[in-house]
Amino acid sequence: MDSLPEKPEPATFTRAGVLHGMKLTAPYSVSALPFGLAFGAAALGVGLTPGEAILMSTTAFAGSAQFAVLALWTAVPLPVAAIILTAFLVNARHIVMGAALYPYISSLPLRQVLPVSAGMTDAGWAITLQAMMNGRRDLGILLGTVIMQWPVWVGGTAVGALISSGGLDVKRWGLDVLIAGVFATSVVGLYRGKDDIWPWIAAVAGTAGALLWLPGNWYILIGGICAGIAGLITSRDEEKAA
Amino acid sequence: MIEGLTTFDTAAVIAILGMGIVTYATRAGGFWLMGYVTLSPKLERFLRQTAGGVLVAIVVAAVMKGDPAMWAGLATAVGIMIALRKSMTAISIGMIVAIGIRYFF
């Protein structure tokens, strides 16, 4: 936010911006395909129908949240509230991301901004923020990132689901390791420095305690909240350093 | 005709649409909120860490509930991810390790 000019020029929403955003997103778009395929296959492995898997990728369009709820999907009856709460906790970071992007496009009406924000991903956000920090304050860029990722994610899910629609043995084909592996590797990729250490230790402790002593799926909620509280307490100095 | 493309369970559809709604709320929420109030630094520090906590929780649960094949697969995936920073490669090789262990033992 340091790079915000003193007197910002009004932001724009142009076709050229959309094309620019699409161009910047192309490499991410390609790398999202195998994850879409994997999600489709894993979703069927835990018991979603192909239609449900495709519906989820279309409406939620949130990779890590979608993989997260698969860990809950095998429970009977389906823990609907836990699933929705998990999606919220995994995606709560979007609130911070949107708030960080807002100052660059605050001159645009919300009726333009909010529909475009519906497709904001981590990669799309990072691409857009970088372009805007470089002076290109065009909401079209964010829309371009959406256009390049949404169809790929939904299409990948559909193909992955249809390939495995005959029914797969989750353990035999290592799909449980696939689901857990998505998280284990994203934790590695998410590590940003020592500010993350205490929140993660808190999450491990809270989760282990919840798994041992609480029934059901409270561990996910407790892990997220423990990390949030630890972040609240321990990352105070980051604010001044930044 | 592809099987299951038009098969929907009511509870599953409610869960999926609920996910869609809360996810949209988080995406639009940051922009919307900033139009009226500024996000307090405290709330921001909290929200920044919840996603990491949920991911960590799922890994911990997978490890605690898992078999040796799961442990070996995850250890392999994490090791490769740290070394190469290529998540799809790391996960694929981790899966192969787990599949192999389950096949032979």
Short mmCIF file of C-alpha atoms in Angstrom, two decimals, chain A residues 34-35 49-52 54-56 59-62 68-69 73 78 80 83-84 87-96 98-99 101-102 105 110 113-114 117-118 120 162 171-174 176-178 180-190 195-196 199-200 203-204 207-208 211-212 219-220 223-225 227-229 231-232 235-236, chain B residues 2-36 39 41-62 64-67 69-70 73-74 77-78 81-82 85-88 90-91 94-95 98-99 102-103:
data_model
loop_
_atom_site.label_atom_id
_atom_site.label_comp_id
_atom_site.label_asym_id
_atom_site.label_seq_id
_atom_site.Cartn_x
_atom_site.Cartn_y
_atom_site.Cartn_z
CA PRO A 34 -3.96 -31.24 -13.09
CA PHE A 35 -5.41 -30.01 -9.77
CA THR A 49 -21.54 -37.69 -7.90
CA PRO A 50 -19.98 -36.14 -11.03
CA GLY A 51 -22.81 -33.59 -11.08
CA GLU A 52 -22.12 -32.59 -7.47
CA ILE A 54 -18.94 -30.06 -11.12
CA LEU A 55 -21.53 -27.98 -9.23
CA MET A 56 -19.04 -27.44 -6.40
CA THR A 59 -20.22 -22.33 -7.47
CA ALA A 60 -17.42 -22.42 -4.88
CA PHE A 61 -14.45 -22.24 -7.31
CA ALA A 62 -11.99 -22.54 -4.42
CA ALA A 68 -10.68 -29.53 2.61
CA VAL A 69 -14.36 -30.50 2.61
CA TRP A 73 -17.54 -35.92 2.99
CA LEU A 78 -23.24 -35.48 5.76
CA VAL A 80 -23.45 -29.89 6.25
CA ILE A 83 -18.59 -28.33 5.58
CA ILE A 84 -19.88 -24.77 5.17
CA ALA A 87 -15.20 -23.45 3.51
CA PHE A 88 -15.57 -20.15 5.35
CA LEU A 89 -12.43 -20.65 7.45
CA VAL A 90 -10.29 -21.70 4.50
CA ASN A 91 -11.55 -18.75 2.46
CA ALA A 92 -11.56 -16.11 5.22
CA ARG A 93 -8.19 -14.92 3.90
CA HIS A 94 -10.05 -13.52 0.85
CA ILE A 95 -11.48 -10.81 3.10
CA VAL A 96 -7.97 -9.56 3.82
CA GLY A 98 -9.99 -7.94 -1.08
CA ALA A 99 -9.39 -5.25 1.50
CA LEU A 101 -6.88 -4.54 -3.33
CA TYR A 102 -9.75 -2.13 -2.68
CA ILE A 105 -10.04 0.57 -7.38
CA LEU A 110 -19.28 -1.75 -6.08
CA VAL A 113 -16.31 -4.66 -8.37
CA LEU A 114 -18.38 -7.24 -6.46
CA SER A 117 -14.58 -10.41 -7.10
CA ALA A 118 -16.69 -13.59 -7.18
CA MET A 120 -10.88 -13.94 -7.25
CA LEU A 162 -15.97 -38.60 -15.57
CA LYS A 171 -7.01 -46.29 -0.54
CA ARG A 172 -5.84 -48.57 -3.29
CA TRP A 173 -5.31 -45.65 -5.68
CA GLY A 174 -3.80 -43.44 -2.99
CA ASP A 176 -6.45 -40.26 0.49
CA VAL A 177 -2.75 -39.47 0.16
CA LEU A 178 -3.57 -37.18 -2.77
CA ALA A 180 -3.77 -34.98 2.39
CA GLY A 181 -0.80 -34.28 0.10
CA VAL A 182 -2.52 -31.23 -1.40
CA PHE A 183 -2.62 -29.77 2.11
CA ALA A 184 0.81 -30.91 3.26
CA THR A 185 2.42 -29.31 0.20
CA SER A 186 0.33 -26.15 0.40
CA VAL A 187 1.40 -25.74 4.02
CA VAL A 188 5.01 -25.85 2.80
CA GLY A 189 4.19 -23.35 0.04
CA LEU A 190 2.27 -21.10 2.44
CA ASP A 195 5.35 -15.24 12.01
CA ASP A 196 3.70 -18.48 10.88
CA PRO A 199 0.01 -20.07 14.66
CA TRP A 200 0.92 -23.45 13.19
CA ALA A 203 -3.06 -25.35 15.16
CA VAL A 204 -1.23 -28.66 15.65
CA THR A 207 -6.17 -30.19 16.34
CA ALA A 208 -4.49 -33.04 18.21
CA LEU A 211 -9.10 -35.28 17.62
CA LEU A 212 -8.36 -37.03 20.92
CA TYR A 219 -10.76 -30.30 14.83
CA ILE A 220 -10.88 -28.26 11.61
CA GLY A 223 -7.26 -25.71 14.19
CA GLY A 224 -8.29 -22.61 12.25
CA ILE A 225 -9.32 -20.63 15.32
CA ALA A 227 -4.01 -20.39 14.46
CA GLY A 228 -6.02 -17.18 14.16
CA ILE A 229 -5.73 -16.42 17.87
CA GLY A 231 -1.57 -14.93 14.90
CA LEU A 232 -3.49 -12.20 16.70
CA SER A 235 2.34 -11.32 14.86
CA ARG A 236 2.06 -7.84 16.39
CA ILE B 2 -22.38 -40.60 -18.39
CA GLU B 3 -23.49 -41.95 -15.08
CA GLY B 4 -24.16 -39.60 -12.16
CA LEU B 5 -24.06 -36.36 -14.10
CA THR B 6 -27.64 -35.61 -13.14
CA THR B 7 -27.63 -37.40 -9.78
CA PHE B 8 -27.82 -35.05 -6.81
CA ASP B 9 -28.23 -35.67 -3.08
CA THR B 10 -30.25 -32.95 -1.32
CA ALA B 11 -27.91 -32.59 1.66
CA ALA B 12 -24.90 -32.49 -0.67
CA VAL B 13 -26.47 -29.76 -2.80
CA ILE B 14 -27.29 -27.70 0.31
CA ALA B 15 -23.69 -28.09 1.52
CA ILE B 16 -22.28 -27.17 -1.91
CA LEU B 17 -24.50 -24.10 -2.37
CA GLY B 18 -23.72 -23.06 1.22
CA MET B 19 -20.01 -23.31 0.39
CA GLY B 20 -20.60 -21.16 -2.69
CA ILE B 21 -22.42 -18.50 -0.69
CA VAL B 22 -19.87 -18.21 2.15
CA THR B 23 -17.00 -18.26 -0.34
CA TYR B 24 -18.57 -15.43 -2.32
CA ALA B 25 -19.11 -13.56 0.94
CA THR B 26 -15.38 -13.77 1.74
CA ARG B 27 -14.39 -12.67 -1.77
CA ALA B 28 -16.78 -9.74 -1.98
CA GLY B 29 -16.54 -9.04 1.77
CA GLY B 30 -13.12 -7.36 1.75
CA PHE B 31 -14.09 -4.93 -1.03
CA TRP B 32 -17.52 -4.32 0.43
CA LEU B 33 -16.30 -3.75 4.00
CA MET B 34 -13.62 -1.32 2.89
CA GLY B 35 -16.29 0.83 1.28
CA TYR B 36 -17.72 1.45 4.75
CA LEU B 39 -10.55 -3.68 8.63
CA PRO B 41 -5.44 -4.73 12.32
CA LYS B 42 -6.49 -7.26 14.98
CA LEU B 43 -9.15 -8.83 12.79
CA GLU B 44 -6.71 -8.80 9.89
CA ARG B 45 -4.05 -10.70 11.88
CA PHE B 46 -6.69 -13.25 12.90
CA LEU B 47 -8.04 -13.77 9.37
CA ARG B 48 -4.55 -14.05 7.87
CA GLN B 49 -3.83 -17.19 9.90
CA THR B 50 -7.13 -19.12 9.86
CA ALA B 51 -6.50 -20.66 6.42
CA GLY B 52 -3.05 -21.96 7.45
CA GLY B 53 -4.57 -23.36 10.64
CA VAL B 54 -7.24 -25.28 8.75
CA LEU B 55 -4.68 -26.73 6.34
CA VAL B 56 -2.43 -27.75 9.24
CA ALA B 57 -5.45 -29.31 11.00
CA ILE B 58 -6.27 -31.48 7.99
CA VAL B 59 -2.67 -32.69 7.71
CA VAL B 60 -2.53 -33.48 11.45
CA ALA B 61 -5.80 -35.43 11.18
CA ALA B 62 -4.54 -37.35 8.14
CA MET B 64 -3.17 -39.29 13.23
CA LYS B 65 -5.78 -41.36 11.41
CA GLY B 66 -3.41 -42.64 8.71
CA ASP B 67 -1.57 -45.90 8.08
CA ALA B 69 1.56 -45.87 3.70
CA MET B 70 -0.06 -42.47 4.37
CA GLY B 73 3.47 -40.80 1.16
CA LEU B 74 3.10 -37.53 3.04
CA ALA B 77 5.52 -35.31 -0.75
CA VAL B 78 6.65 -32.78 1.88
CA MET B 81 8.01 -29.98 -2.02
CA ILE B 82 10.68 -28.46 0.24
CA ARG B 85 8.81 -26.41 -4.78
CA LYS B 86 6.76 -28.34 -7.34
CA SER B 87 3.53 -29.39 -5.67
CA MET B 88 2.08 -31.64 -8.40
CA ALA B 90 5.60 -33.89 -4.93
CA ILE B 91 2.02 -35.13 -4.52
CA GLY B 94 3.93 -39.33 -2.61
CA MET B 95 0.87 -41.10 -4.04
CA ALA B 98 1.69 -45.01 -0.83
CA ILE B 99 0.15 -47.07 -3.63
CA ARG B 102 -0.26 -50.81 -0.01
CA TYR B 103 0.23 -53.08 -3.00
#
